[in-house]
Amino acid sequence: MKNETYPIALAGSRPYAKLVTYIQDESVEIDIPDRPLVLVCPGGAYGFTSDREAEPLAFQFLAMGYHAAVLRYSVAPATFPTSLCELAWSIRMIREHAGEWHVNPAQIIVLGCSAGGHLAASIGVFWNRDFLAKALNAENENHNLWKPDGMILCYPVITSGEFAHRGSFDNVVGDREAEISAMLDAPAIEALSLETQVSGDTPPAFLWHTYTDDAVPVENSLMFVNAMRRAKVSAELHMYPVGGHGLSLANRLTQGQGGSARQSECTSWISLAHTWIEGQFVER
């Protein structure tokens, strides 16, 4: 196992921003030349990055035979597009090292929980936009270098409208609404409502949510899937009948204080995501 930490120092990055990689060793005994990589973006309302939604998820995907990585992206007072640039930088770095790390460069999947889901979905809808290349100082580079091949969105923050998680948008926009609006050529809050940004260039997605999530309502996932359907992009959605927000694995491995965030009905999502990755990428 190659476990490395790469500090990220882009414009606006906070001192703690880093990419942590978990790269499985190649072995002549195992006939797997190149593996998918799942890049995890923990949630935390763009105010912190949750430990419960970081390594525990990465290790599950390692056990499935994939490479994994965790992005500890910049949060408030950092604002848009800092964390998006850090995610794009991370995908580009992984793709540039694909040969060395035995990563299949066409099988880089971003996973995000809650506000991390908003970040993962943001790279999915904004990867080919000129403002992002400009923010990365990479206007002459191929935008495909930071395009994810798939998205796993766990109870994601998506919409800034009626069903918004307002705290996430307050944190990611901060006091820079006018600057961000100018960058996006649209009012910032509206432009960051990601169901309005889906196109035929958005990569396929696997989503899961709970019907009873009272922090980030299930309508966030429903609206994103509806937008993907209109754009004719493949999507798979699992809606569980019970469960609160921030469940992560929904079992004792990621339970919160006092045993919170355990919901046995929802633990199947990780195996369903495995099946989705295999069908979408590996078995083709």
CSV table of C-alpha atoms in Angstrom, one decimal:
chain,number,residue,atom,x,y,z
A,1,MET,CA,0.0,0.0,0.0
A,2,LYS,CA,1.3,3.4,-1.0
A,3,ASN,CA,-0.2,5.9,1.5
A,4,GLU,CA,0.9,9.4,0.7
A,5,THR,CA,-0.2,12.9,1.7
A,6,TYR,CA,0.0,15.8,-0.8
A,7,PRO,CA,-0.5,19.3,0.5
A,8,ILE,CA,-2.6,21.6,-1.7
A,9,ALA,CA,-1.6,25.2,-2.0
A,10,LEU,CA,-3.8,26.9,-4.6
A,11,ALA,CA,-5.1,30.4,-4.4
A,12,GLY,CA,-7.4,30.6,-1.4
A,13,SER,CA,-6.4,27.2,0.0
A,14,ARG,CA,-6.3,26.8,3.7
A,15,PRO,CA,-3.2,25.4,5.4
A,16,TYR,CA,-4.8,22.0,6.1
A,17,ALA,CA,-5.9,21.3,2.5
A,18,LYS,CA,-4.5,18.0,1.3
A,19,LEU,CA,-5.0,14.9,-0.8
A,20,VAL,CA,-4.4,11.6,1.0
A,21,THR,CA,-4.0,8.6,-1.4
A,22,TYR,CA,-4.3,4.9,-0.7
A,23,ILE,CA,-2.8,3.1,-3.7
A,24,GLN,CA,-2.8,-0.7,-3.7
A,25,ASP,CA,0.5,-2.4,-4.6
A,26,GLU,CA,0.8,-4.1,-7.9
A,27,SER,CA,1.5,-7.8,-7.6
A,28,VAL,CA,2.5,-10.4,-10.2
A,29,GLU,CA,0.2,-12.8,-8.3
A,30,ILE,CA,-2.9,-10.7,-8.9
A,31,ASP,CA,-4.1,-10.2,-12.5
A,32,ILE,CA,-5.4,-6.6,-12.2
A,33,PRO,CA,-3.3,-4.3,-14.3
A,34,ASP,CA,-5.2,-1.0,-13.5
A,35,ARG,CA,-7.8,-0.3,-10.9
A,36,PRO,CA,-10.6,2.3,-10.5
A,37,LEU,CA,-10.0,5.0,-7.9
A,38,VAL,CA,-12.7,6.4,-5.6
A,39,LEU,CA,-11.9,9.9,-4.5
A,40,VAL,CA,-13.8,10.8,-1.3
A,41,CYS,CA,-15.1,14.3,-0.4
A,42,PRO,CA,-16.4,14.2,3.2
A,43,GLY,CA,-19.3,16.4,4.2
A,44,GLY,CA,-19.6,19.1,6.8
A,45,ALA,CA,-21.7,22.0,5.4
A,46,TYR,CA,-18.6,23.5,3.9
A,47,GLY,CA,-17.6,24.3,7.5
A,48,PHE,CA,-15.5,21.3,8.2
A,49,THR,CA,-14.7,17.9,6.7
A,50,SER,CA,-16.2,15.0,8.6
A,51,ASP,CA,-13.9,12.2,9.9
A,52,ARG,CA,-16.9,9.8,9.8
A,53,GLU,CA,-17.2,10.4,6.0
A,54,ALA,CA,-13.5,10.2,5.1
A,55,GLU,CA,-11.2,7.2,5.8
A,56,PRO,CA,-14.0,4.8,6.8
A,57,LEU,CA,-15.5,5.1,3.3
A,58,ALA,CA,-12.1,5.0,1.5
A,59,PHE,CA,-11.3,1.7,3.3
A,60,GLN,CA,-14.5,0.1,2.2
A,61,PHE,CA,-13.6,0.8,-1.4
A,62,LEU,CA,-10.0,-0.5,-0.8
A,63,ALA,CA,-11.6,-3.7,0.4
A,64,MET,CA,-13.5,-3.9,-2.9
A,65,GLY,CA,-10.2,-3.9,-4.8
A,66,TYR,CA,-10.1,-0.3,-5.8
A,67,HIS,CA,-7.6,2.5,-5.1
A,68,ALA,CA,-9.0,5.3,-2.9
A,69,ALA,CA,-8.2,8.8,-1.9
A,70,VAL,CA,-9.6,11.4,0.5
A,71,LEU,CA,-9.7,15.1,-0.2
A,72,ARG,CA,-9.5,17.4,2.9
A,73,TYR,CA,-10.7,20.5,1.0
A,74,SER,CA,-10.7,24.1,2.2
A,75,VAL,CA,-13.9,25.2,4.0
A,76,ALA,CA,-15.2,28.5,5.4
A,77,PRO,CA,-13.8,31.1,5.4
A,78,ALA,CA,-12.6,29.7,2.1
A,79,THR,CA,-15.3,30.2,-0.6
A,80,PHE,CA,-16.2,29.1,-4.1
A,81,PRO,CA,-14.4,28.1,-6.2
A,82,THR,CA,-11.5,27.2,-3.8
A,83,SER,CA,-12.7,23.7,-2.9
A,84,LEU,CA,-13.7,23.0,-6.5
A,85,CYS,CA,-10.3,23.9,-7.7
A,86,GLU,CA,-8.7,21.6,-5.1
A,87,LEU,CA,-10.9,18.8,-6.3
A,88,ALA,CA,-10.0,19.5,-10.0
A,89,TRP,CA,-6.3,19.6,-9.0
A,90,SER,CA,-6.7,16.3,-7.3
A,91,ILE,CA,-8.3,14.5,-10.2
A,92,ARG,CA,-5.7,16.0,-12.6
A,93,MET,CA,-2.9,14.8,-10.3
A,94,ILE,CA,-4.4,11.3,-10.1
A,95,ARG,CA,-4.8,11.1,-13.8
A,96,GLU,CA,-1.3,12.3,-14.4
A,97,HIS,CA,0.1,9.6,-12.1
A,98,ALA,CA,-2.3,6.9,-13.4
A,99,GLY,CA,0.5,4.9,-15.1
A,100,GLU,CA,2.8,5.0,-12.0
A,101,TRP,CA,0.0,4.2,-9.6
A,102,HIS,CA,-1.8,1.7,-11.8
A,103,VAL,CA,-5.0,3.7,-11.9
A,104,ASN,CA,-7.3,3.3,-14.8
A,105,PRO,CA,-7.5,6.9,-16.0
A,106,ALA,CA,-11.0,6.4,-17.4
A,107,GLN,CA,-12.3,5.1,-14.0
A,108,ILE,CA,-11.8,8.0,-11.6
A,109,ILE,CA,-15.0,8.3,-9.5
A,110,VAL,CA,-15.7,11.1,-7.1
A,111,LEU,CA,-17.7,10.4,-4.0
A,112,GLY,CA,-19.3,13.1,-1.8
A,113,CYS,CA,-21.4,13.2,1.3
A,114,SER,CA,-23.8,16.0,2.0
A,115,ALA,CA,-21.9,19.3,1.2
A,116,GLY,CA,-19.1,17.0,-0.1
A,117,GLY,CA,-21.8,15.7,-2.5
A,118,HIS,CA,-22.4,19.3,-3.6
A,119,LEU,CA,-18.6,19.5,-4.3
A,120,ALA,CA,-18.5,16.2,-6.1
A,121,ALA,CA,-21.5,17.1,-8.2
A,122,SER,CA,-20.0,20.6,-8.9
A,123,ILE,CA,-17.0,19.1,-10.6
A,124,GLY,CA,-19.4,16.9,-12.5
A,125,VAL,CA,-21.3,19.8,-13.9
A,126,PHE,CA,-18.6,22.5,-14.1
A,127,TRP,CA,-15.5,20.5,-15.2
A,128,ASN,CA,-15.7,21.9,-18.8
A,129,ARG,CA,-16.4,25.5,-17.9
A,130,ASP,CA,-13.9,28.2,-18.7
A,131,PHE,CA,-14.1,29.9,-15.3
A,132,LEU,CA,-12.7,26.7,-13.7
A,133,ALA,CA,-9.8,26.5,-16.1
A,134,LYS,CA,-9.1,30.1,-15.5
A,135,ALA,CA,-9.2,29.7,-11.7
A,136,LEU,CA,-6.8,26.8,-12.0
A,137,ASN,CA,-4.4,28.9,-14.2
A,138,ALA,CA,-4.9,26.1,-16.8
A,139,GLU,CA,-6.7,27.8,-19.6
A,140,ASN,CA,-4.5,26.0,-22.2
A,141,GLU,CA,-4.9,22.6,-20.7
A,142,ASN,CA,-7.3,19.9,-21.8
A,143,HIS,CA,-10.3,20.2,-19.4
A,144,ASN,CA,-10.7,16.4,-19.6
A,145,LEU,CA,-7.7,16.1,-17.2
A,146,TRP,CA,-10.0,17.0,-14.3
A,147,LYS,CA,-13.2,15.5,-15.5
A,148,PRO,CA,-14.5,12.7,-13.2
A,149,ASP,CA,-15.7,9.5,-14.9
A,150,GLY,CA,-18.5,8.9,-12.4
A,151,MET,CA,-20.1,10.3,-9.2
A,152,ILE,CA,-21.3,8.7,-6.1
A,153,LEU,CA,-23.5,11.2,-4.2
A,154,CYS,CA,-24.5,10.3,-0.7
A,155,TYR,CA,-27.5,12.4,0.6
A,156,PRO,CA,-26.0,15.4,-1.4
A,157,VAL,CA,-26.7,19.1,-1.0
A,158,ILE,CA,-27.8,20.1,-4.5
A,159,THR,CA,-30.5,22.8,-4.7
A,160,SER,CA,-30.4,26.3,-3.3
A,161,GLY,CA,-34.1,26.8,-3.6
A,162,GLU,CA,-37.0,25.6,-1.5
A,163,PHE,CA,-35.3,22.5,-0.2
A,164,ALA,CA,-31.8,24.0,0.3
A,165,HIS,CA,-29.5,23.3,3.2
A,166,ARG,CA,-29.0,27.0,3.7
A,167,GLY,CA,-25.9,26.7,5.9
A,168,SER,CA,-23.9,25.0,3.1
A,169,PHE,CA,-24.6,27.8,0.7
A,170,ASP,CA,-23.9,30.5,3.2
A,171,ASN,CA,-20.5,29.0,3.9
A,172,VAL,CA,-19.5,28.3,0.3
A,173,VAL,CA,-20.5,31.8,-0.9
A,174,GLY,CA,-19.6,33.8,2.2
A,175,ASP,CA,-19.2,37.5,1.6
A,176,ARG,CA,-18.1,37.0,-2.1
A,177,GLU,CA,-21.5,36.7,-3.7
A,178,ALA,CA,-20.9,39.6,-6.2
A,179,GLU,CA,-17.5,38.2,-7.2
A,180,ILE,CA,-18.8,34.7,-7.6
A,181,SER,CA,-21.8,36.0,-9.6
A,182,ALA,CA,-19.5,37.8,-12.0
A,183,MET,CA,-17.4,34.6,-12.4
A,184,LEU,CA,-20.4,32.5,-13.2
A,185,ASP,CA,-22.3,35.1,-15.2
A,186,ALA,CA,-25.3,34.5,-13.1
A,187,PRO,CA,-26.5,35.1,-9.5
A,188,ALA,CA,-24.2,33.0,-7.4
A,189,ILE,CA,-26.9,31.2,-5.3
A,190,GLU,CA,-28.9,30.3,-8.5
A,191,ALA,CA,-25.8,29.1,-10.4
A,192,LEU,CA,-24.7,26.9,-7.5
A,193,SER,CA,-28.1,25.2,-7.5
A,194,LEU,CA,-26.7,22.2,-9.4
A,195,GLU,CA,-29.9,20.8,-10.8
A,196,THR,CA,-29.8,23.8,-13.1
A,197,GLN,CA,-26.3,23.0,-14.4
A,198,VAL,CA,-26.7,19.4,-15.6
A,199,SER,CA,-25.9,18.8,-19.2
A,200,GLY,CA,-25.1,15.9,-21.6
A,201,ASP,CA,-21.5,16.3,-20.5
A,202,THR,CA,-22.2,15.4,-16.9
A,203,PRO,CA,-20.8,12.0,-15.9
A,204,PRO,CA,-23.1,9.2,-14.7
A,205,ALA,CA,-24.1,9.1,-11.1
A,206,PHE,CA,-25.1,6.8,-8.3
A,207,LEU,CA,-27.1,8.6,-5.5
A,208,TRP,CA,-28.7,7.5,-2.3
A,209,HIS,CA,-30.8,9.4,0.2
A,210,THR,CA,-33.3,8.8,3.0
A,211,TYR,CA,-37.0,9.8,2.8
A,212,THR,CA,-36.9,11.2,6.3
A,213,ASP,CA,-33.7,13.3,6.0
A,214,ASP,CA,-34.7,16.5,7.8
A,215,ALA,CA,-31.4,18.4,7.2
A,216,VAL,CA,-30.9,17.9,3.4
A,217,PRO,CA,-34.3,16.8,2.1
A,218,VAL,CA,-34.5,14.0,-0.4
A,219,GLU,CA,-35.8,16.5,-3.0
A,220,ASN,CA,-32.1,17.4,-3.5
A,221,SER,CA,-31.4,14.0,-5.0
A,222,LEU,CA,-34.7,13.8,-6.8
A,223,MET,CA,-34.2,17.1,-8.5
A,224,PHE,CA,-30.6,16.2,-9.6
A,225,VAL,CA,-31.8,12.8,-11.0
A,226,ASN,CA,-34.6,14.5,-12.9
A,227,ALA,CA,-32.1,16.9,-14.4
A,228,MET,CA,-29.9,14.0,-15.4
A,229,ARG,CA,-32.8,12.2,-17.0
A,230,ARG,CA,-33.7,15.2,-19.0
A,231,ALA,CA,-30.1,15.4,-20.2
A,232,LYS,CA,-30.1,11.7,-21.0
A,233,VAL,CA,-27.3,10.9,-18.6
A,234,SER,CA,-27.3,7.6,-16.7
A,235,ALA,CA,-28.2,7.8,-13.0
A,236,GLU,CA,-29.1,5.3,-10.3
A,237,LEU,CA,-31.0,6.4,-7.2
A,238,HIS,CA,-31.8,4.6,-4.0
A,239,MET,CA,-34.2,6.2,-1.6
A,240,TYR,CA,-34.4,4.5,1.8
A,241,PRO,CA,-37.7,5.0,3.8
A,242,VAL,CA,-36.1,5.9,7.1
A,243,GLY,CA,-32.8,7.5,8.4
A,244,GLY,CA,-31.5,10.9,9.3
A,245,HIS,CA,-28.8,12.9,7.8
A,246,GLY,CA,-25.0,12.2,7.7
A,247,LEU,CA,-25.3,8.4,8.0
A,248,SER,CA,-22.0,7.6,6.2
A,249,LEU,CA,-21.9,3.7,6.4
A,250,ALA,CA,-24.9,3.8,8.7
A,251,ASN,CA,-23.4,1.1,10.9
A,252,ARG,CA,-21.3,1.0,14.1
A,253,LEU,CA,-18.1,1.7,12.2
A,254,THR,CA,-19.2,5.3,11.6
A,255,GLN,CA,-21.7,5.8,14.4
A,256,GLY,CA,-21.7,9.2,16.1
A,257,GLN,CA,-21.7,9.9,19.8
A,258,GLY,CA,-24.2,7.9,21.8
A,259,GLY,CA,-24.7,5.5,18.9
A,260,SER,CA,-26.3,8.0,16.6
A,261,ALA,CA,-26.1,7.7,12.8
A,262,ARG,CA,-26.8,4.0,12.8
A,263,GLN,CA,-29.6,2.8,10.5
A,264,SER,CA,-29.5,-0.8,9.5
A,265,GLU,CA,-32.0,-0.3,6.7
A,266,CYS,CA,-29.4,1.9,4.9
A,267,THR,CA,-26.3,-0.2,5.2
A,268,SER,CA,-26.8,-1.8,1.8
A,269,TRP,CA,-25.9,1.4,-0.1
A,270,ILE,CA,-22.2,0.6,-0.1
A,271,SER,CA,-22.7,-2.8,-1.7
A,272,LEU,CA,-25.1,-1.3,-4.2
A,273,ALA,CA,-22.4,1.3,-5.1
A,274,HIS,CA,-19.9,-1.5,-5.6
A,275,THR,CA,-22.3,-3.2,-8.0
A,276,TRP,CA,-22.8,0.1,-9.8
A,277,ILE,CA,-19.1,0.7,-10.2
A,278,GLU,CA,-18.5,-2.8,-11.5
A,279,GLY,CA,-21.4,-2.6,-14.0
A,280,GLN,CA,-20.6,1.0,-15.1
A,281,PHE,CA,-16.9,0.6,-15.5
A,282,VAL,CA,-15.1,-2.6,-14.6
A,283,GLU,CA,-17.2,-5.2,-16.4
A,284,ARG,CA,-17.7,-3.3,-19.7
